[in-house]
């Protein structure tokens, strides 16, 4: 149990007007959580302080060797005024999986969750209530040793910042078009692909720019070895419904183990849908498209929850899915998961945690 | 030509005593160079200011998505008191190659070199003069947009910090033992391996810790696809002398294009040595070791210049090279390159640049 000191802001900001649509990740609340790590002392000095800039040495290792990790989860306001988190333990577990891969000291799961709950509670008034809105929670860790040699840092900062966000798609659930990348690679088995660390995101930027220029909103990655097995999409995991079966790539080490991905697999199995976690090649997708069995494609992630895919572009081939619209499984999953998150649907899995 | 404003420190630090051995990357000089990038304005406000912490929003993109790059080069003091840089244009060119890969705006080569020269000149008194010492120069760029969406930042800071450093090996040229990594992968073709960005270094930490625990000072990486072709070593490129021929891995996109690597290839060709840039597998190395034709192995990099390799460990196999000592080509290259860098040997390539 952390002994979290709290310093409240003396200059609270104005809450965003409910009339203006919230953009993703641009507005931050009044407070943030910080905890330091020092070798020999462990994680120390947990505190909530006013949201403010941080000061670091120019030689801080995070600026040079990318030793940094982050998580993303959301807090929702229910109609009866409760604040719910969705499976925060999974983010805490994944934090430690990332940390092990990139040599950052682990954080006890209960401390992680306590820290999230504490800062969310303090800035609870910032949780927006319009349909589709939520409070995005961004825990992250950076390496702070002022040292230019390459080795794991001996000191770190763990921080949690909060940002009220609107619906991922302003008009609600909206199919996206996806560009299948066959030149660049995001990650490879044996690398850091399954860790939630900056290096995987910086690797994606150039493809993302190319895809945007071509009118596609996301990039689908193929594996780095055979260059044909589907890995993941931008900031999402990906599912294909082919001939009645839901297929999603197996977690082989280069794919982020998504919390929404895991939830979707559980829910669909309970619905009696056949779900396969296995390697699936772009050729298999294209074959299913050609013979008319590619029924649905959707992405899963914290930001959009479920993101129906209306079209895929692979080289010169354009595959339209569900006539570019929203498939029934995508819609039902979106309604179910957001229903649980907002406390409208009974939470039979004990996924939600009240703040 | 940059119009660089200079603000001199009012509280200069004490120069490190010539009696104490300098460690790598722990002491920094009195000043640093900063230049900002803003979309629509380009690179603006170039300045030299007192070395000091930097203040960033917790949401600055560098902390989350790893959009950061760095370079490394050195300034040397010659016996007649001149200050020399070694091929700074190559670092400027590589900066822009990195920047293109990770969507950071390019910096004109002459501006990069001017910035390096300016700040080195101001802190010239910090360049140590003992044998084997130098002033390590660390240019780096970080993404500063306060935004949690994944896209290239619209604002950046380019900084140059300086650190007086001792000889990489306190006792002079000293053979290292290298661990060949067959579980983890540093980079893969199509990824960011050839870019000098944090993501490649964070990916290396876990293997490095494992190798150190086993008594090895560096890790040798195999390729991410076939898991058998040599890529590079820790912070160095790698050369093998087999049966009279010098072989170094071809730059296929996942290997850092080292400035010292390039210089070694040129010098050896001029000496009449056969030099091959090609794919070379660990099996070929092991076969050469077994039949007695593995004559020398050495790494090349800015930090150590030439680093002789005395032993390689590959799974259960231990290969000793040059009876664990320094080979004649390694020694001659070290003497030649450091001789040029220190102005003791005629610089027929125009590699050195006077500050």
XYZ file of C-alpha atoms in Angstrom, chain A residues 24-26 28 32 51-59 61-70 100-103 136 138 140-142 146-152 159 161 163 183-185 187-192 197-199 201-206 208-209 224-225 227, chain B residues 24-26 28 32 51-59 61-70 100-103 136 138 140-142 146-152 159 161 163 183-185 187-192 197-199 201-206 208-209 224-225 227:
132
model
C -7.528 13.019 -28.201
C -4.600 13.688 -25.888
C -4.376 17.488 -26.030
C -4.624 17.541 -19.354
C -0.548 14.084 -11.983
C 0.152 19.077 -13.455
C 3.390 20.795 -14.448
C 6.455 20.518 -16.668
C 9.231 18.192 -15.568
C 12.871 19.146 -15.451
C 15.552 16.687 -16.568
C 19.258 16.753 -17.303
C 19.976 16.906 -21.066
C 21.976 13.701 -20.514
C 19.017 8.403 -20.574
C 15.417 8.600 -21.808
C 16.486 11.206 -24.374
C 19.243 9.033 -25.808
C 18.522 5.333 -25.441
C 14.738 5.170 -25.482
C 14.359 3.482 -22.110
C 10.724 4.438 -21.610
C 7.383 2.644 -21.445
C 3.752 3.632 -21.318
C 11.166 -6.960 -17.767
C 11.909 -6.753 -21.498
C 13.514 -3.328 -21.300
C 15.162 -3.647 -17.861
C -7.825 8.725 -20.874
C -1.561 7.566 -19.396
C 4.482 6.040 -18.192
C 8.034 5.479 -16.990
C 11.200 7.243 -18.124
C 22.359 11.639 -16.383
C 24.742 9.253 -18.153
C 25.722 8.646 -21.776
C 26.874 5.030 -21.528
C 24.510 2.339 -22.802
C 23.138 0.320 -19.870
C 19.866 0.186 -17.914
C 4.110 9.238 -13.853
C -1.250 11.975 -16.499
C -6.661 13.648 -20.450
C 8.175 -2.195 -47.182
C 8.737 -1.260 -43.541
C 8.532 -3.490 -40.490
C 8.924 -5.345 -34.969
C 10.308 -8.863 -35.206
C 10.329 -11.943 -33.021
C 13.126 -11.569 -30.462
C 12.770 -7.782 -30.534
C 10.654 -5.425 -28.435
C 7.773 1.155 -25.467
C 8.500 4.154 -27.655
C 10.800 2.279 -30.026
C 5.964 3.633 -32.197
C 8.812 5.624 -33.692
C 9.348 2.704 -36.074
C 5.775 3.111 -37.293
C 5.814 6.831 -38.112
C 7.162 6.732 -41.643
C 1.849 6.038 -41.075
C 2.739 9.224 -42.943
C 9.520 -9.142 -40.179
C 10.687 -12.638 -41.137
C 6.806 -10.658 -44.560
C 32.660 7.934 -20.048
C 29.688 10.293 -20.232
C 29.367 11.412 -16.606
C 29.514 17.719 -18.775
C 25.404 23.426 -24.567
C 24.598 23.675 -19.399
C 21.350 23.250 -17.485
C 18.319 20.994 -17.064
C 15.581 21.199 -19.667
C 11.905 21.543 -18.867
C 9.313 19.602 -20.856
C 5.623 18.853 -20.598
C 4.955 15.341 -19.220
C 3.027 14.753 -22.447
C 6.098 12.996 -27.382
C 9.710 11.979 -26.732
C 8.621 10.410 -23.427
C 5.951 8.273 -25.047
C 6.756 7.409 -28.641
C 10.536 7.402 -28.732
C 10.892 10.031 -31.437
C 14.507 10.892 -30.645
C 17.874 10.529 -32.333
C 21.496 11.060 -31.397
C 14.261 10.721 -42.682
C 13.571 7.269 -41.262
C 11.870 8.549 -38.125
C 10.186 11.650 -39.583
C 32.933 13.426 -26.537
C 26.668 14.304 -28.219
C 20.651 14.792 -30.180
C 17.093 15.666 -31.163
C 13.902 15.101 -29.170
C 2.621 17.959 -25.788
C 0.319 15.429 -27.476
C -0.585 11.789 -26.856
C -1.660 10.816 -30.375
C 0.786 8.778 -32.452
C 2.142 10.902 -35.308
C 5.399 12.769 -36.038
C 20.886 19.957 -28.593
C 26.222 18.492 -25.038
C 31.649 15.429 -22.053
C 17.592 -15.345 -28.362
C 16.950 -11.621 -28.695
C 17.173 -9.477 -31.821
C 16.738 -4.897 -35.412
C 15.437 -6.323 -38.670
C 15.455 -5.288 -42.295
C 12.605 -2.811 -42.837
C 12.884 -1.608 -39.245
C 14.911 1.200 -37.688
C 17.590 6.236 -32.421
C 16.837 5.151 -28.871
C 14.605 2.242 -29.885
C 19.444 0.750 -27.813
C 16.578 -0.057 -25.486
C 16.142 -3.291 -27.456
C 19.727 -4.220 -26.606
C 19.617 -3.754 -22.830
C 18.327 -7.134 -21.770
C 23.644 -6.722 -22.515
C 22.706 -7.441 -18.905
C 16.309 -11.091 -37.268
C 15.236 -13.191 -40.245
C 19.119 -15.686 -37.182
